[in-house]
mmCIF file of C-alpha atoms in Angstrom:
data_model
loop_
_atom_site.group_PDB
_atom_site.id
_atom_site.type_symbol
_atom_site.label_atom_id
_atom_site.label_comp_id
_atom_site.label_asym_id
_atom_site.label_seq_id
_atom_site.Cartn_x
_atom_site.Cartn_y
_atom_site.Cartn_z
ATOM 1 C CA MET A 1 -28.865 -28.819 48.321
ATOM 2 C CA GLU A 2 -25.292 -30.305 48.759
ATOM 3 C CA LEU A 3 -22.721 -27.554 48.943
ATOM 4 C CA ASP A 4 -19.122 -29.120 48.078
ATOM 5 C CA SER A 5 -16.302 -28.013 49.974
ATOM 6 C CA LEU A 6 -13.687 -27.660 47.194
ATOM 7 C CA LYS A 7 -16.065 -25.260 45.129
ATOM 8 C CA VAL A 8 -15.463 -22.586 48.213
ATOM 9 C CA GLU A 9 -11.961 -22.195 46.753
ATOM 10 C CA LYS A 10 -12.870 -20.539 43.427
ATOM 11 C CA ILE A 11 -13.268 -17.574 46.053
ATOM 12 C CA GLU A 12 -10.121 -16.631 46.196
ATOM 13 C CA SER A 13 -9.902 -15.420 43.185
ATOM 14 C CA GLN A 14 -6.872 -13.414 43.791
ATOM 15 C CA ILE A 15 -4.466 -15.930 44.887
ATOM 16 C CA GLN A 16 -1.385 -17.150 43.025
ATOM 17 C CA PRO A 17 -1.414 -20.764 41.501
ATOM 18 C CA LEU A 18 0.790 -23.135 43.804
ATOM 19 C CA GLU A 19 3.139 -24.825 42.029
ATOM 20 C CA PRO A 20 3.355 -28.697 42.989
ATOM 21 C CA ASN A 21 4.624 -29.789 46.284
ATOM 22 C CA LYS A 22 5.672 -26.306 47.221
ATOM 23 C CA GLY A 23 3.653 -23.566 48.078
ATOM 24 C CA THR A 24 3.220 -19.720 48.083
ATOM 25 C CA THR A 25 5.743 -17.763 50.219
ATOM 26 C CA PHE A 26 5.355 -15.466 52.972
ATOM 27 C CA PHE A 27 5.590 -12.245 50.258
ATOM 28 C CA ARG A 28 2.996 -13.966 48.171
ATOM 29 C CA THR A 29 0.952 -14.817 51.032
ATOM 30 C CA CYS A 30 1.384 -11.346 52.254
ATOM 31 C CA PHE A 31 0.439 -9.922 49.082
ATOM 32 C CA ASN A 32 -2.949 -12.326 48.190
ATOM 33 C CA GLY A 33 -4.623 -11.514 52.397
ATOM 34 C CA LEU A 34 -4.361 -7.881 51.057
ATOM 35 C CA ASN A 35 -6.013 -8.473 47.820
ATOM 36 C CA THR A 36 -8.537 -10.446 49.788
ATOM 37 C CA LEU A 37 -9.544 -7.240 52.224
ATOM 38 C CA SER A 38 -8.912 -4.921 49.552
ATOM 39 C CA GLY A 39 -12.605 -4.555 47.901
ATOM 40 C CA VAL A 40 -14.845 -1.743 47.955
ATOM 41 C CA GLY A 41 -15.119 -1.619 50.889
ATOM 42 C CA ILE A 42 -12.672 1.647 50.409
ATOM 43 C CA LEU A 43 -14.877 3.700 48.767
ATOM 44 C CA SER A 44 -16.728 3.655 51.351
ATOM 45 C CA ILE A 45 -14.982 4.292 54.309
ATOM 46 C CA PRO A 46 -15.083 7.983 54.634
ATOM 47 C CA PHE A 47 -18.738 7.749 54.644
ATOM 48 C CA ALA A 48 -18.670 5.772 56.980
ATOM 49 C CA LEU A 49 -16.000 8.036 59.092
ATOM 50 C CA SER A 50 -19.135 10.443 58.373
ATOM 51 C CA GLN A 51 -21.878 8.548 59.525
ATOM 52 C CA GLY A 52 -19.832 7.941 63.291
ATOM 53 C CA GLY A 53 -18.019 11.171 63.739
ATOM 54 C CA TRP A 54 -14.262 11.261 64.922
ATOM 55 C CA LEU A 55 -14.033 8.975 66.986
ATOM 56 C CA SER A 56 -15.768 6.365 65.739
ATOM 57 C CA LEU A 57 -11.789 5.392 64.847
ATOM 58 C CA VAL A 58 -11.616 4.230 67.615
ATOM 59 C CA LEU A 59 -13.975 1.319 66.612
ATOM 60 C CA LEU A 60 -12.137 0.791 63.257
ATOM 61 C CA PHE A 61 -8.891 -0.209 64.944
ATOM 62 C CA SER A 62 -10.946 -2.311 67.250
ATOM 63 C CA ILE A 63 -12.889 -3.941 64.773
ATOM 64 C CA ALA A 64 -9.320 -4.495 62.653
ATOM 65 C CA ILE A 65 -8.194 -5.880 65.981
ATOM 66 C CA LEU A 66 -10.873 -8.226 66.729
ATOM 67 C CA CYS A 67 -11.162 -9.922 63.179
ATOM 68 C CA TRP A 68 -6.861 -10.089 63.085
ATOM 69 C CA TYR A 69 -7.560 -12.652 66.833
ATOM 70 C CA THR A 70 -11.174 -15.006 65.304
ATOM 71 C CA GLY A 71 -8.806 -14.955 61.872
ATOM 72 C CA LEU A 72 -6.619 -16.660 64.199
ATOM 73 C CA LEU A 73 -8.839 -18.932 65.863
ATOM 74 C CA LEU A 74 -9.741 -20.055 62.651
ATOM 75 C CA GLN A 75 -6.011 -20.863 62.095
ATOM 76 C CA ARG A 76 -6.032 -23.160 65.921
ATOM 77 C CA CYS A 77 -8.953 -24.975 64.334
ATOM 78 C CA MET A 78 -6.698 -25.819 61.049
ATOM 79 C CA ASP A 79 -4.222 -27.187 63.454
ATOM 80 C CA SER A 80 -6.451 -29.586 65.535
ATOM 81 C CA ASN A 81 -7.181 -31.150 62.480
ATOM 82 C CA PRO A 82 -4.210 -31.879 59.386
ATOM 83 C CA HIS A 83 -7.826 -32.625 56.926
ATOM 84 C CA ILE A 84 -9.190 -28.916 57.823
ATOM 85 C CA LYS A 85 -8.385 -27.400 53.777
ATOM 86 C CA THR A 86 -11.725 -24.600 53.949
ATOM 87 C CA TYR A 87 -13.304 -22.806 56.080
ATOM 88 C CA PRO A 88 -16.722 -25.211 55.727
ATOM 89 C CA ASP A 89 -14.646 -27.982 56.590
ATOM 90 C CA ILE A 90 -13.660 -26.862 60.210
ATOM 91 C CA GLY A 91 -17.345 -25.751 60.216
ATOM 92 C CA GLN A 92 -17.576 -29.463 59.129
ATOM 93 C CA ALA A 93 -15.402 -30.528 62.469
ATOM 94 C CA ALA A 94 -17.247 -28.278 64.417
ATOM 95 C CA PHE A 95 -20.727 -29.421 63.482
ATOM 96 C CA GLY A 96 -20.896 -32.007 61.050
ATOM 97 C CA ARG A 97 -22.435 -31.481 57.937
ATOM 98 C CA LYS A 98 -24.752 -28.998 58.919
ATOM 99 C CA GLY A 99 -22.344 -26.466 59.743
ATOM 100 C CA ARG A 100 -20.371 -27.138 57.125
ATOM 101 C CA VAL A 101 -23.852 -26.240 55.244
ATOM 102 C CA ALA A 102 -24.690 -22.939 57.290
ATOM 103 C CA ILE A 103 -21.308 -21.404 56.913
ATOM 104 C CA SER A 104 -21.431 -22.463 52.611
ATOM 105 C CA ILE A 105 -24.904 -20.696 52.771
ATOM 106 C CA PHE A 106 -23.399 -17.490 54.744
ATOM 107 C CA MET A 107 -20.735 -17.398 52.045
ATOM 108 C CA TYR A 108 -22.622 -18.147 49.498
ATOM 109 C CA LEU A 109 -25.161 -15.666 49.987
ATOM 110 C CA GLU A 110 -22.294 -13.220 50.816
ATOM 111 C CA LEU A 111 -21.006 -13.425 47.125
ATOM 112 C CA TYR A 112 -24.179 -12.326 45.843
ATOM 113 C CA LEU A 113 -24.972 -9.196 47.720
ATOM 114 C CA VAL A 114 -21.209 -8.605 46.739
ATOM 115 C CA ALA A 115 -22.286 -8.676 43.505
ATOM 116 C CA VAL A 116 -25.341 -7.032 43.360
ATOM 117 C CA GLU A 117 -22.970 -4.433 45.195
ATOM 118 C CA PHE A 118 -20.621 -4.190 42.161
ATOM 119 C CA LEU A 119 -23.509 -3.940 39.838
ATOM 120 C CA ILE A 120 -25.346 -0.488 42.351
ATOM 121 C CA LEU A 121 -20.906 0.508 42.099
ATOM 122 C CA GLU A 122 -21.070 0.724 38.224
ATOM 123 C CA GLY A 123 -24.541 2.725 37.526
ATOM 124 C CA ASP A 124 -23.264 5.386 40.292
ATOM 125 C CA ASN A 125 -20.434 5.773 39.033
ATOM 126 C CA LEU A 126 -20.872 5.411 35.837
ATOM 127 C CA ASN A 127 -23.961 7.672 36.077
ATOM 128 C CA GLN A 128 -21.095 10.448 37.801
ATOM 129 C CA LEU A 129 -19.240 10.124 34.963
ATOM 130 C CA PHE A 130 -22.571 10.025 31.723
ATOM 131 C CA PRO A 131 -25.185 11.482 33.230
ATOM 132 C CA ASN A 132 -28.011 11.549 31.850
ATOM 133 C CA VAL A 133 -26.739 9.417 28.796
ATOM 134 C CA SER A 134 -27.408 5.691 28.755
ATOM 135 C CA PHE A 135 -25.355 2.988 26.611
ATOM 136 C CA ASN A 136 -23.925 -0.427 27.855
ATOM 137 C CA MET A 137 -20.367 -1.294 27.893
ATOM 138 C CA GLY A 138 -18.544 -4.487 27.597
ATOM 139 C CA GLY A 139 -15.583 -6.492 26.141
ATOM 140 C CA HIS A 140 -13.366 -4.829 29.568
ATOM 141 C CA THR A 141 -10.171 -7.054 29.627
ATOM 142 C CA ILE A 142 -7.982 -4.896 32.016
ATOM 143 C CA GLY A 143 -7.992 -4.024 35.490
ATOM 144 C CA ALA A 144 -6.040 -3.869 38.524
ATOM 145 C CA GLY A 145 -5.419 -5.689 41.757
ATOM 146 C CA GLY A 146 -7.137 -5.262 44.948
ATOM 147 C CA VAL A 147 -4.286 -3.645 45.893
ATOM 148 C CA LEU A 148 -3.164 -1.863 43.340
ATOM 149 C CA ALA A 149 -6.780 -0.361 42.445
ATOM 150 C CA SER A 150 -6.866 0.761 46.802
ATOM 151 C CA ILE A 151 -3.276 2.324 46.642
ATOM 152 C CA ILE A 152 -3.959 4.727 43.512
ATOM 153 C CA LEU A 153 -7.802 5.303 44.373
ATOM 154 C CA VAL A 154 -6.589 7.334 48.237
ATOM 155 C CA ALA A 155 -3.460 8.463 45.744
ATOM 156 C CA CYS A 156 -6.708 10.132 43.842
ATOM 157 C CA VAL A 157 -8.522 10.965 46.454
ATOM 158 C CA PHE A 158 -5.102 12.626 47.915
ATOM 159 C CA TRP A 159 -3.784 14.525 45.033
ATOM 160 C CA VAL A 160 -7.955 15.975 44.260
ATOM 161 C CA GLY A 161 -7.730 17.171 48.033
ATOM 162 C CA ALA A 162 -4.533 18.756 47.849
ATOM 163 C CA ILE A 163 -4.022 19.667 44.222
ATOM 164 C CA ASP A 164 -7.046 20.394 42.871
ATOM 165 C CA ASN A 165 -7.806 22.849 45.538
ATOM 166 C CA VAL A 166 -10.324 21.011 47.154
ATOM 167 C CA GLY A 167 -8.959 20.907 50.215
ATOM 168 C CA PHE A 168 -8.607 20.118 53.819
ATOM 169 C CA HIS A 169 -11.542 22.175 55.303
ATOM 170 C CA GLU A 170 -14.155 20.127 56.788
ATOM 171 C CA ARG A 171 -13.907 19.779 60.427
ATOM 172 C CA GLY A 172 -17.072 17.227 60.944
ATOM 173 C CA ASP A 173 -19.242 16.063 64.045
ATOM 174 C CA LEU A 174 -16.363 14.246 67.257
ATOM 175 C CA LEU A 175 -19.216 11.680 67.408
ATOM 176 C CA ASN A 176 -22.292 11.037 66.117
ATOM 177 C CA TRP A 177 -24.252 7.956 68.137
ATOM 178 C CA LYS A 178 -27.277 7.685 65.673
ATOM 179 C CA GLY A 179 -25.492 7.077 62.566
ATOM 180 C CA LEU A 180 -22.891 4.671 64.359
ATOM 181 C CA PRO A 181 -24.429 1.233 63.776
ATOM 182 C CA THR A 182 -24.141 2.371 60.382
ATOM 183 C CA ALA A 183 -20.692 3.176 60.484
ATOM 184 C CA ILE A 184 -19.487 0.039 62.567
ATOM 185 C CA SER A 185 -21.555 -1.960 59.767
ATOM 186 C CA LEU A 186 -19.216 -0.544 57.221
ATOM 187 C CA TYR A 187 -15.944 -1.188 58.706
ATOM 188 C CA LEU A 188 -17.101 -5.022 59.812
ATOM 189 C CA PHE A 189 -17.595 -4.771 56.014
ATOM 190 C CA CYS A 190 -14.060 -4.073 55.161
ATOM 191 C CA TYR A 191 -12.073 -6.881 57.006
ATOM 192 C CA CYS A 192 -14.842 -9.751 56.034
ATOM 193 C CA GLY A 193 -12.102 -11.890 54.117
ATOM 194 C CA HIS A 194 -12.454 -14.895 57.081
ATOM 195 C CA ALA A 195 -13.527 -17.650 54.033
ATOM 196 C CA VAL A 196 -10.084 -17.312 52.092
ATOM 197 C CA PHE A 197 -7.996 -17.459 55.481
ATOM 198 C CA PRO A 198 -8.187 -20.960 55.885
ATOM 199 C CA THR A 199 -7.019 -21.733 51.680
ATOM 200 C CA LEU A 200 -4.490 -18.966 52.567
ATOM 201 C CA CYS A 201 -2.654 -20.094 55.240
ATOM 202 C CA ASN A 202 -3.386 -23.683 53.731
ATOM 203 C CA SER A 203 -1.097 -22.189 50.743
ATOM 204 C CA MET A 204 1.493 -21.810 52.470
ATOM 205 C CA LYS A 205 5.147 -23.388 52.982
ATOM 206 C CA ASP A 206 5.703 -22.628 56.253
ATOM 207 C CA ARG A 207 2.119 -21.973 57.959
ATOM 208 C CA SER A 208 3.568 -21.114 61.272
ATOM 209 C CA GLN A 209 3.841 -17.652 59.167
ATOM 210 C CA PHE A 210 0.222 -17.353 59.115
ATOM 211 C CA PRO A 211 -0.343 -14.992 61.933
ATOM 212 C CA LYS A 212 2.772 -12.531 60.867
ATOM 213 C CA VAL A 213 1.069 -13.054 57.224
ATOM 214 C CA LEU A 214 -2.284 -11.691 58.950
ATOM 215 C CA PHE A 215 -0.750 -9.236 61.555
ATOM 216 C CA VAL A 216 1.122 -7.598 58.246
ATOM 217 C CA CYS A 217 -2.666 -7.761 56.562
ATOM 218 C CA PHE A 218 -4.614 -6.013 58.707
ATOM 219 C CA ILE A 219 -2.427 -3.233 59.712
ATOM 220 C CA THR A 220 -1.799 -2.395 55.563
ATOM 221 C CA SER A 221 -5.282 -2.222 55.221
ATOM 222 C CA THR A 222 -5.792 -0.394 58.616
ATOM 223 C CA ILE A 223 -3.717 1.699 57.347
ATOM 224 C CA THR A 224 -5.339 2.569 53.744
ATOM 225 C CA TYR A 225 -8.706 2.201 54.997
ATOM 226 C CA GLY A 226 -7.496 4.689 57.465
ATOM 227 C CA SER A 227 -6.300 7.062 55.521
ATOM 228 C CA MET A 228 -9.127 7.050 52.764
ATOM 229 C CA ALA A 229 -11.605 7.289 55.798
ATOM 230 C CA VAL A 230 -9.764 10.685 57.161
ATOM 231 C CA LEU A 231 -8.813 12.208 53.500
ATOM 232 C CA GLY A 232 -12.468 12.110 52.817
ATOM 233 C CA TYR A 233 -13.774 13.312 55.799
ATOM 234 C CA LEU A 234 -12.171 16.107 56.001
ATOM 235 C CA MET A 235 -12.438 16.865 52.359
ATOM 236 C CA PHE A 236 -16.086 16.729 51.957
ATOM 237 C CA GLY A 237 -17.323 16.565 55.631
ATOM 238 C CA GLU A 238 -21.341 15.824 56.234
ATOM 239 C CA TYR A 239 -21.371 15.886 52.433
ATOM 240 C CA LEU A 240 -19.861 12.718 51.569
ATOM 241 C CA LYS A 241 -21.873 10.338 49.558
ATOM 242 C CA SER A 242 -21.934 6.188 49.582
ATOM 243 C CA GLN A 243 -18.801 6.198 47.905
ATOM 244 C CA VAL A 244 -16.238 8.348 47.751
ATOM 245 C CA THR A 245 -15.213 8.770 44.291
ATOM 246 C CA LEU A 246 -19.382 10.380 44.007
ATOM 247 C CA ASN A 247 -18.109 13.609 45.965
ATOM 248 C CA LEU A 248 -15.187 14.334 43.284
ATOM 249 C CA PRO A 249 -14.832 16.859 40.856
ATOM 250 C CA VAL A 250 -15.504 14.804 37.592
ATOM 251 C CA GLN A 251 -13.851 17.276 35.599
ATOM 252 C CA LYS A 252 -10.164 16.787 36.783
ATOM 253 C CA ILE A 253 -8.149 14.120 35.917
ATOM 254 C CA SER A 254 -7.264 12.827 38.886
ATOM 255 C CA ALA A 255 -10.667 12.405 40.255
ATOM 256 C CA LYS A 256 -11.267 10.832 36.172
ATOM 257 C CA VAL A 257 -8.464 8.080 37.043
ATOM 258 C CA ALA A 258 -10.251 7.276 40.404
ATOM 259 C CA ILE A 259 -14.095 6.188 38.826
ATOM 260 C CA PHE A 260 -12.631 4.677 35.710
ATOM 261 C CA ILE A 261 -10.532 2.600 37.851
ATOM 262 C CA THR A 262 -13.831 2.172 40.084
ATOM 263 C CA ILE A 263 -15.459 1.252 37.022
ATOM 264 C CA VAL A 264 -13.190 -1.499 36.159
ATOM 265 C CA ASN A 265 -11.968 -3.314 39.052
ATOM 266 C CA PRO A 266 -15.291 -5.161 39.980
ATOM 267 C CA LEU A 267 -15.997 -5.821 36.320
ATOM 268 C CA THR A 268 -12.956 -8.007 36.043
ATOM 269 C CA LYS A 269 -14.337 -10.135 39.240
ATOM 270 C CA TYR A 270 -18.156 -9.839 38.761
ATOM 271 C CA ALA A 271 -18.115 -13.429 36.415
ATOM 272 C CA ILE A 272 -15.171 -14.656 39.506
ATOM 273 C CA ILE A 273 -18.101 -14.027 42.191
ATOM 274 C CA ILE A 274 -20.683 -16.118 40.609
ATOM 275 C CA THR A 275 -18.726 -18.594 39.459
ATOM 276 C CA PRO A 276 -19.195 -20.508 43.127
ATOM 277 C CA ILE A 277 -22.540 -19.823 43.759
ATOM 278 C CA ALA A 278 -23.129 -21.091 39.764
ATOM 279 C CA THR A 279 -20.865 -24.357 40.616
ATOM 280 C CA ALA A 280 -22.098 -25.025 44.120
ATOM 281 C CA ILE A 281 -26.149 -24.916 42.426
ATOM 282 C CA GLU A 282 -24.710 -27.222 38.953
ATOM 283 C CA ASP A 283 -23.119 -29.897 41.880
ATOM 284 C CA SER A 284 -26.094 -30.299 43.598
ATOM 285 C CA ARG A 285 -28.405 -33.515 43.609
ATOM 286 C CA HIS A 286 -31.116 -31.551 41.435
ATOM 287 C CA PHE A 287 -28.693 -30.991 38.581
ATOM 288 C CA CYS A 288 -26.080 -33.279 39.308
ATOM 289 C CA ASN A 289 -24.578 -34.449 35.696
ATOM 290 C CA SER A 290 -26.536 -32.115 34.273
ATOM 291 C CA HIS A 291 -26.801 -31.403 30.421
ATOM 292 C CA ALA A 292 -24.619 -28.302 29.595
ATOM 293 C CA ILE A 293 -28.146 -25.556 28.954
ATOM 294 C CA ILE A 294 -28.657 -26.685 32.659
ATOM 295 C CA SER A 295 -25.412 -24.803 33.434
ATOM 296 C CA ILE A 296 -26.163 -21.646 30.909
ATOM 297 C CA MET A 297 -29.338 -21.718 32.301
ATOM 298 C CA VAL A 298 -28.758 -21.533 35.978
ATOM 299 C CA ARG A 299 -25.486 -18.546 35.274
ATOM 300 C CA THR A 300 -27.951 -16.424 33.192
ATOM 301 C CA GLY A 301 -30.165 -16.542 36.318
ATOM 302 C CA ILE A 302 -28.166 -15.392 38.887
ATOM 303 C CA VAL A 303 -27.084 -12.471 36.186
ATOM 304 C CA ILE A 304 -30.151 -11.507 36.078
ATOM 305 C CA SER A 305 -32.217 -11.919 39.311
ATOM 306 C CA THR A 306 -28.289 -9.390 40.842
ATOM 307 C CA VAL A 307 -29.433 -7.278 38.266
ATOM 308 C CA CYS A 308 -33.250 -7.245 39.573
ATOM 309 C CA VAL A 309 -32.221 -6.740 43.233
ATOM 310 C CA ALA A 310 -29.869 -3.955 41.882
ATOM 311 C CA LEU A 311 -32.139 -2.002 40.551
ATOM 312 C CA MET A 312 -34.980 -2.982 43.605
ATOM 313 C CA VAL A 313 -32.675 -1.535 46.464
ATOM 314 C CA PRO A 314 -30.010 1.201 44.226
ATOM 315 C CA PHE A 315 -28.359 1.879 47.535
ATOM 316 C CA PHE A 316 -24.997 0.938 47.600
ATOM 317 C CA GLY A 317 -23.736 2.303 51.127
ATOM 318 C CA TYR A 318 -26.506 0.358 53.233
ATOM 319 C CA VAL A 319 -26.575 -2.673 51.874
ATOM 320 C CA MET A 320 -23.064 -3.085 52.145
ATOM 321 C CA ALA A 321 -23.588 -1.694 56.045
ATOM 322 C CA PHE A 322 -26.668 -4.833 55.733
ATOM 323 C CA VAL A 323 -23.993 -7.505 54.397
ATOM 324 C CA GLY A 324 -21.646 -6.191 57.170
ATOM 325 C CA ALA A 325 -23.897 -6.411 60.266
ATOM 326 C CA PHE A 326 -25.313 -9.669 58.884
ATOM 327 C CA LEU A 327 -23.579 -11.525 56.914
ATOM 328 C CA SER A 328 -19.359 -10.142 58.467
ATOM 329 C CA VAL A 329 -20.311 -9.949 61.906
ATOM 330 C CA THR A 330 -21.116 -14.069 61.425
ATOM 331 C CA VAL A 331 -18.387 -15.446 59.104
ATOM 332 C CA SER A 332 -16.063 -13.059 60.220
ATOM 333 C CA ILE A 333 -17.026 -12.767 64.458
ATOM 334 C CA LEU A 334 -19.149 -15.120 65.686
ATOM 335 C CA LEU A 335 -18.841 -18.728 63.715
ATOM 336 C CA PRO A 336 -14.787 -18.171 64.073
ATOM 337 C CA CYS A 337 -15.436 -17.808 68.019
ATOM 338 C CA LEU A 338 -18.617 -20.746 68.022
ATOM 339 C CA PHE A 339 -16.140 -23.640 66.092
ATOM 340 C CA TYR A 340 -12.965 -22.983 68.148
ATOM 341 C CA LEU A 341 -14.886 -23.436 71.324
ATOM 342 C CA LYS A 342 -15.998 -26.158 69.668
ATOM 343 C CA ILE A 343 -13.558 -28.142 68.100
ATOM 344 C CA ASN A 344 -10.286 -26.523 71.112
ATOM 345 C CA ASN A 345 -11.304 -28.383 74.173
ATOM 346 C CA VAL A 346 -8.565 -26.659 76.157
ATOM 347 C CA ALA A 347 -11.121 -23.135 75.508
ATOM 348 C CA ARG A 348 -13.327 -24.504 77.142
ATOM 349 C CA ARG A 349 -11.757 -24.071 80.436
ATOM 350 C CA PHE A 350 -12.850 -21.137 82.101
ATOM 351 C CA ASP A 351 -9.934 -18.621 81.976
ATOM 352 C CA PHE A 352 -9.414 -15.707 80.395
ATOM 353 C CA GLU A 353 -9.540 -16.708 76.886
ATOM 354 C CA LEU A 354 -13.047 -17.664 77.182
ATOM 355 C CA MET A 355 -13.933 -14.569 78.219
ATOM 356 C CA THR A 356 -12.373 -13.144 75.840
ATOM 357 C CA ILE A 357 -14.202 -15.046 73.568
ATOM 358 C CA VAL A 358 -17.275 -15.102 74.730
ATOM 359 C CA GLY A 359 -17.398 -11.103 75.339
ATOM 360 C CA ILE A 360 -16.596 -11.082 71.667
ATOM 361 C CA MET A 361 -19.821 -13.371 70.859
ATOM 362 C CA VAL A 362 -21.586 -11.193 72.720
ATOM 363 C CA MET A 363 -20.909 -7.975 71.568
ATOM 364 C CA GLY A 364 -20.722 -9.149 68.077
ATOM 365 C CA SER A 365 -24.337 -10.077 68.416
ATOM 366 C CA PHE A 366 -25.689 -7.106 69.604
ATOM 367 C CA VAL A 367 -23.561 -5.036 66.448
ATOM 368 C CA GLY A 368 -25.142 -8.131 64.404
ATOM 369 C CA VAL A 369 -28.728 -7.262 65.534
ATOM 370 C CA VAL A 370 -28.197 -3.640 65.837
ATOM 371 C CA GLY A 371 -26.722 -3.302 62.719
ATOM 372 C CA THR A 372 -29.170 -5.227 60.769
ATOM 373 C CA TYR A 373 -32.404 -3.683 62.286
ATOM 374 C CA THR A 374 -30.488 0.056 61.169
ATOM 375 C CA SER A 375 -29.398 -1.053 57.993
ATOM 376 C CA LEU A 376 -32.190 -2.785 56.687
ATOM 377 C CA LYS A 377 -34.506 0.519 58.299
ATOM 378 C CA GLU A 378 -32.480 2.590 55.881
ATOM 379 C CA ILE A 379 -33.149 0.262 53.069
ATOM 380 C CA VAL A 380 -36.798 0.492 53.934
ATOM 381 C CA ASN A 381 -37.049 4.386 54.303
ATOM 382 C CA HIS A 382 -35.058 5.310 50.964
ATOM 383 C CA LEU A 383 -37.645 3.181 49.404
#
């Protein structure tokens, strides 16, 4: 299947349109970057902390630093060739067409599973609001961006704890070795924005400021994720569910606001998430210049398949852990390091940088294997 790199740009649904020959400002790029990193991972970050214990917060900060560094590696790859615009372009510059196809497959598979996660998320939270009620819901045209939605969710959770008398009394565990692989996988999911970073960098007026953009985005998102994790764990401790909204008392207004935002936000993004997958299939050599009916069939098939997968594997936290361990590790840690070593000849010298990158790859591979095995085992056990 031919995968056109230009279609990758459709992944960045939150990126504001550029004015001709001008590019985005530093502030606008920071906002776009924060939208990229502000996703549904914030709902499971308290559950991740409950799985790993308080000391696993150190791993959250460590993963943020590693993903920030690999984001810088992607920029260095782009600086080596002015024709590189997207992540698949970096893959092609490193390993030719095989590199382009490989990174495209990982990216589209990640998008597909995120779409499945959206459907699981919708079902869980609708059931929380309307238990034992079945109805169709559609036609929503309103929503909040990732940054705004994340801020409101954190504020609502804090309100439930501080004002609605839930309190912050749970002590929690210092460290839970058994749940550590799941915690790390969920932390990794929160920082899986690398597919978008090359396009963000290319969209800037001054690309030399992109490292500062990454720094601001990772610092801000880590503060948001850390705050939500601590609040949720202090409120519900070991009783945390895969989404913190499922723990909130639905009779409280603040809890209803949080759940409604959680429901509406994915509805505004689902179609955008599956569009690049559909476009890649339609533009393949098998469907090139096909009739419009083929396009309808392809998109309908994708929707039906995501619904079926969500119904068969309705385990939000463990599906997210699988995405984090298998796909996020690959796209956000392993491939940036591998592409950088291939493209940048200077990095092949035996020095501290090379040792650091190799160490990151070894550690990432170990985390990916253990996390993937653990998440798949949990999914099978729950089935």
